């Protein structure tokens, strides 16, 4: 009990116990991450089982030739230059419809599992529900973005992933604020958190290169894809070799 100056004793808030607040934050973070993983995995499985052939993890798909295949609604035939014959189908099946089904399941699972989590496990914790409501708004926005820009995203995804992997890898290493190549190397290798993030960035870099080269079915295209795997550590090695002529403080100051 504490006295706030009014002469009335009140219960102490959780802010007076940093250790307790830390345990609450850890429990909330772990619970939300596990719940999010469950929602995504379950939504993916249900989406695959719902698509034909139903009940199996196998998907039937159509070949893709160009960007216009993603927007057949703009290429309806016009009969006698007067009547539009609306007979378009999903040419890129199931790449256009499957994400909508997946996002719908994500929204349903989010409402069910996240609500149960907050009602049971996090009921007595002073934890904000902002991430929960943010997800409720974000999923429909992702669906809208997919409806409008699915084709553009499909053909530019490799380049976007490549740029993001390079930028995030550089930012991560710059935030260590080390100008010594040796110290930065050991910081990246010896700290589990840094090593995990570094592996994720390398995997994203390798995946982006493979997406840009695997569409070539020729022997030379296969060799390029295999050679791309050897380039995965290149961005990190380049930063290590040039860290002596950079100034990470300029990157660290805004953060």
Short mmCIF file of C-alpha atoms in Angstrom, two decimals:
data_model
loop_
_atom_site.label_atom_id
_atom_site.label_comp_id
_atom_site.label_asym_id
_atom_site.label_seq_id
_atom_site.Cartn_x
_atom_site.Cartn_y
_atom_site.Cartn_z
CA UNK A 1 0.00 0.00 0.00
CA UNK A 2 1.24 3.49 -0.83
CA UNK A 3 0.10 6.99 0.04
CA UNK A 4 -0.33 9.25 -3.00
CA UNK A 5 -0.51 12.41 -0.84
CA UNK A 6 -4.27 12.46 -0.48
CA UNK A 7 -4.21 10.53 2.79
CA UNK A 8 -5.78 7.46 1.16
CA UNK A 9 -3.69 4.31 0.87
CA UNK A 10 -3.72 2.67 -2.53
CA UNK A 11 -2.28 -0.45 -4.06
CA UNK A 12 1.12 -0.01 -5.65
CA UNK A 13 1.12 -0.13 -9.44
CA UNK A 14 3.14 -2.63 -11.42
CA UNK A 15 5.49 0.20 -12.41
CA UNK A 16 7.01 0.00 -8.92
CA UNK A 17 8.20 -3.55 -9.67
CA UNK A 18 10.40 -3.61 -12.79
CA UNK A 19 11.06 -7.33 -12.45
CA UNK A 20 7.35 -8.13 -12.43
CA UNK A 21 6.76 -5.89 -15.44
CA UNK A 22 9.61 -7.59 -17.27
CA UNK A 23 8.08 -11.01 -16.67
CA UNK A 24 4.73 -9.71 -17.88
CA UNK A 25 6.26 -8.33 -21.07
CA UNK A 26 8.12 -11.59 -21.71
CA UNK A 27 4.97 -13.67 -21.20
CA UNK A 28 2.95 -11.40 -23.47
CA UNK A 29 5.59 -11.37 -26.21
CA UNK A 30 6.07 -15.14 -26.14
CA UNK A 31 2.33 -15.79 -26.08
CA UNK A 32 1.66 -13.46 -29.00
CA UNK A 33 4.49 -14.93 -31.07
CA UNK A 34 3.37 -18.52 -30.48
CA UNK A 35 -0.24 -17.59 -31.18
CA UNK A 36 0.77 -15.82 -34.40
CA UNK A 37 2.76 -18.89 -35.49
CA UNK A 38 -0.23 -21.14 -34.81
CA UNK A 39 -2.55 -18.84 -36.77
CA UNK A 40 -0.26 -18.70 -39.82
CA UNK A 41 0.48 -22.44 -39.93
CA UNK A 42 -3.16 -23.42 -39.46
CA UNK A 43 -4.33 -20.90 -42.07
CA UNK A 44 -1.77 -22.19 -44.58
CA UNK A 45 -2.82 -25.82 -44.06
CA UNK A 46 -6.53 -25.02 -44.33
CA UNK A 47 -5.94 -22.97 -47.48
CA UNK A 48 -4.03 -25.80 -49.16
CA UNK A 49 -6.65 -28.38 -48.21
CA UNK A 50 -9.48 -26.18 -49.50
CA UNK A 51 -8.00 -25.65 -52.97
CA UNK A 52 -8.53 -28.32 -55.67
CA UNK A 53 -7.85 -31.18 -55.40
CA UNK A 54 -9.57 -30.68 -52.05
CA UNK A 55 -8.32 -32.53 -49.02
CA UNK A 56 -4.75 -32.92 -50.28
CA UNK A 57 -1.67 -30.66 -50.03
CA UNK A 58 -1.29 -30.81 -53.83
CA UNK A 59 -2.18 -27.80 -55.97
CA UNK A 60 -3.22 -27.55 -59.60
CA UNK A 61 -1.82 -24.48 -61.31
CA UNK A 62 -1.84 -22.69 -64.65
CA UNK A 63 1.17 -21.42 -66.55
CA UNK A 64 2.01 -17.72 -66.54
CA UNK A 65 3.27 -15.87 -69.59
CA UNK A 66 3.09 -12.15 -68.91
CA UNK A 67 1.85 -9.45 -66.57
CA UNK A 68 -1.45 -9.16 -68.42
CA UNK A 69 -2.38 -12.68 -67.28
CA UNK A 70 -2.90 -11.28 -63.79
CA UNK A 71 -5.48 -8.72 -64.93
CA UNK A 72 -7.78 -10.49 -67.44
CA UNK A 73 -10.66 -8.20 -66.50
CA UNK A 74 -9.07 -5.51 -68.70
CA UNK A 75 -9.02 -7.79 -71.75
CA UNK A 76 -12.65 -8.85 -72.13
CA UNK A 77 -13.63 -9.34 -75.78
CA UNK A 78 -15.97 -6.77 -77.33
CA UNK A 79 -18.63 -8.23 -79.62
CA UNK A 80 -19.45 -6.02 -82.63
CA UNK A 81 -17.65 -3.17 -80.89
CA UNK A 82 -20.72 -2.65 -78.70
CA UNK A 83 -21.18 -5.49 -76.21
CA UNK A 84 -18.49 -6.54 -73.71
CA UNK A 85 -18.38 -10.30 -73.22
CA UNK A 86 -17.37 -10.79 -69.59
CA UNK A 87 -15.96 -14.31 -69.69
CA UNK A 88 -12.63 -13.86 -67.97
CA UNK A 89 -11.27 -16.46 -65.60
CA UNK A 90 -8.31 -16.65 -63.22
CA UNK A 91 -5.51 -17.30 -65.71
CA UNK A 92 -2.81 -17.51 -63.04
CA UNK A 93 -4.75 -19.92 -60.79
CA UNK A 94 -4.21 -20.31 -57.85
CA UNK A 95 -1.73 -17.47 -57.33
CA UNK A 96 -4.45 -14.83 -57.27
CA UNK A 97 -7.22 -16.56 -55.30
CA UNK A 98 -5.11 -18.55 -52.82
CA UNK A 99 -3.77 -15.49 -50.91
CA UNK A 100 -7.34 -14.24 -50.38
CA UNK A 101 -8.33 -17.59 -48.86
CA UNK A 102 -5.20 -17.61 -46.72
CA UNK A 103 -5.82 -14.07 -45.45
CA UNK A 104 -9.45 -14.91 -44.70
CA UNK A 105 -8.37 -17.87 -42.58
CA UNK A 106 -5.74 -15.68 -40.91
CA UNK A 107 -8.41 -13.17 -39.94
CA UNK A 108 -10.70 -15.88 -38.57
CA UNK A 109 -7.90 -17.57 -36.63
CA UNK A 110 -6.74 -14.19 -35.34
CA UNK A 111 -10.16 -13.38 -33.92
CA UNK A 112 -10.51 -16.83 -32.33
CA UNK A 113 -7.06 -17.63 -30.96
CA UNK A 114 -5.88 -14.14 -30.07
CA UNK A 115 -9.15 -13.44 -28.26
CA UNK A 116 -8.76 -16.67 -26.29
CA UNK A 117 -5.17 -15.71 -25.46
CA UNK A 118 -6.16 -12.29 -24.09
CA UNK A 119 -9.14 -13.68 -22.19
CA UNK A 120 -7.20 -16.49 -20.51
CA UNK A 121 -3.40 -16.19 -20.35
CA UNK A 122 -3.10 -12.40 -20.57
CA UNK A 123 -6.27 -11.58 -18.64
CA UNK A 124 -4.50 -10.38 -15.48
CA UNK A 125 -1.57 -8.74 -17.26
CA UNK A 126 -1.46 -5.02 -17.95
CA UNK A 127 -0.69 -5.62 -21.62
CA UNK A 128 -1.85 -3.39 -24.45
CA UNK A 129 -4.12 -4.84 -27.12
CA UNK A 130 -2.83 -2.51 -29.84
CA UNK A 131 -1.09 -5.32 -31.82
CA UNK A 132 -4.35 -7.26 -31.85
CA UNK A 133 -6.38 -4.40 -33.30
CA UNK A 134 -3.56 -3.43 -35.65
CA UNK A 135 -3.68 -6.94 -37.14
CA UNK A 136 -7.43 -6.68 -37.63
CA UNK A 137 -6.89 -3.60 -39.79
CA UNK A 138 -3.71 -4.79 -41.51
CA UNK A 139 -5.02 -8.07 -42.95
CA UNK A 140 -7.81 -6.41 -45.01
CA UNK A 141 -5.30 -3.83 -46.25
CA UNK A 142 -2.96 -6.61 -47.38
CA UNK A 143 -5.88 -8.23 -49.22
CA UNK A 144 -6.67 -4.92 -50.96
CA UNK A 145 -3.02 -4.46 -51.91
CA UNK A 146 -2.93 -7.98 -53.33
CA UNK A 147 -6.09 -7.39 -55.34
CA UNK A 148 -4.60 -4.31 -57.01
CA UNK A 149 -0.91 -5.08 -57.32
CA UNK A 150 -0.59 -8.88 -57.27
CA UNK A 151 0.91 -9.07 -60.76
CA UNK A 152 3.36 -6.24 -60.19
CA UNK A 153 4.40 -7.75 -56.87
CA UNK A 154 4.88 -11.19 -58.42
CA UNK A 155 7.32 -9.95 -61.06
CA UNK A 156 9.14 -7.48 -58.80
CA UNK A 157 9.28 -9.60 -55.65
CA UNK A 158 12.80 -10.88 -56.31
CA UNK A 159 14.18 -7.38 -56.76
CA UNK A 160 12.32 -6.04 -53.71
CA UNK A 161 13.57 -8.92 -51.55
CA UNK A 162 17.12 -8.39 -52.83
CA UNK A 163 17.12 -4.68 -51.97
CA UNK A 164 15.51 -5.30 -48.56
CA UNK A 165 18.03 -8.01 -47.66
CA UNK A 166 20.98 -5.77 -48.54
CA UNK A 167 19.53 -2.77 -46.69
CA UNK A 168 18.57 -4.70 -43.56
CA UNK A 169 21.90 -6.51 -43.43
CA UNK A 170 23.80 -3.22 -43.68
CA UNK A 171 21.59 -1.57 -41.06
CA UNK A 172 21.96 -4.48 -38.65
CA UNK A 173 25.76 -4.47 -38.85
CA UNK A 174 25.95 -0.66 -38.70
CA UNK A 175 23.91 -0.60 -35.49
CA UNK A 176 26.71 -2.50 -33.76
CA UNK A 177 28.74 0.74 -34.01
CA UNK A 178 32.00 -1.16 -34.52
CA UNK A 179 34.72 0.19 -36.81
CA UNK A 180 37.10 -2.72 -36.26
CA UNK A 181 36.70 -5.61 -38.67
CA UNK A 182 37.88 -8.14 -36.08
CA UNK A 183 35.55 -6.91 -33.31
CA UNK A 184 32.57 -6.75 -35.64
CA UNK A 185 33.29 -10.27 -36.89
CA UNK A 186 33.32 -11.73 -33.38
CA UNK A 187 30.21 -9.73 -32.42
CA UNK A 188 28.35 -11.28 -35.35
CA UNK A 189 29.54 -14.82 -34.62
CA UNK A 190 29.61 -15.04 -30.83
CA UNK A 191 26.30 -13.35 -30.01
CA UNK A 192 23.38 -15.73 -30.72
CA UNK A 193 20.99 -12.89 -31.54
CA UNK A 194 23.34 -11.33 -34.10
CA UNK A 195 24.14 -14.71 -35.63
CA UNK A 196 20.45 -15.56 -35.98
CA UNK A 197 19.66 -12.22 -37.66
CA UNK A 198 22.68 -12.61 -39.94
CA UNK A 199 21.51 -16.06 -41.05
CA UNK A 200 18.02 -14.70 -41.77
CA UNK A 201 19.46 -11.90 -43.92
CA UNK A 202 21.68 -14.35 -45.80
CA UNK A 203 18.74 -16.67 -46.40
CA UNK A 204 16.65 -13.76 -47.72
CA UNK A 205 19.50 -12.67 -49.99
CA UNK A 206 19.96 -16.19 -51.37
CA UNK A 207 16.21 -16.66 -51.83
CA UNK A 208 15.91 -13.38 -53.74
CA UNK A 209 18.71 -14.38 -56.12
CA UNK A 210 17.21 -17.82 -56.68
CA UNK A 211 13.82 -16.32 -57.52
CA UNK A 212 15.49 -14.21 -60.20
CA UNK A 213 17.43 -17.10 -61.75
CA UNK A 214 15.40 -20.29 -61.28
CA UNK A 215 12.93 -19.32 -64.01
CA UNK A 216 15.63 -20.23 -66.50
CA UNK A 217 15.34 -23.93 -67.28
CA UNK A 218 18.48 -24.08 -69.40
CA UNK A 219 21.77 -25.55 -68.25
CA UNK A 220 23.31 -22.10 -67.99
CA UNK A 221 20.41 -20.95 -65.83
CA UNK A 222 20.96 -23.88 -63.48
CA UNK A 223 24.65 -23.02 -63.20
CA UNK A 224 23.76 -19.42 -62.41
CA UNK A 225 21.40 -20.58 -59.65
CA UNK A 226 24.10 -22.79 -58.14
CA UNK A 227 26.63 -19.98 -58.36
CA UNK A 228 24.15 -17.65 -56.64
CA UNK A 229 24.23 -19.86 -53.53
CA UNK A 230 27.96 -19.14 -53.21
CA UNK A 231 27.22 -15.39 -53.19
CA UNK A 232 25.05 -15.56 -50.05
CA UNK A 233 27.81 -14.37 -47.62
CA UNK A 234 29.02 -11.67 -50.05
CA UNK A 235 27.10 -8.64 -48.60
CA UNK A 236 28.26 -9.38 -45.05
CA UNK A 237 31.86 -9.97 -46.15
CA UNK A 238 31.83 -6.76 -48.17
CA UNK A 239 30.66 -4.77 -45.14
CA UNK A 240 33.32 -6.38 -42.94
CA UNK A 241 36.06 -5.53 -45.42
CA UNK A 242 34.92 -1.92 -45.81
CA UNK A 243 33.86 -1.17 -42.23
CA UNK A 244 37.13 0.68 -41.62
CA UNK A 245 36.24 3.38 -44.15
CA UNK A 246 32.66 3.86 -42.94
CA UNK A 247 31.14 5.74 -40.02
CA UNK A 248 28.28 3.73 -38.45
CA UNK A 249 27.54 6.61 -36.06
CA UNK A 250 25.62 8.37 -38.85
CA UNK A 251 23.33 5.35 -39.10
CA UNK A 252 23.06 4.82 -35.35
CA UNK A 253 22.20 8.42 -34.42
CA UNK A 254 18.56 8.32 -35.67
CA UNK A 255 17.97 5.13 -33.67
#
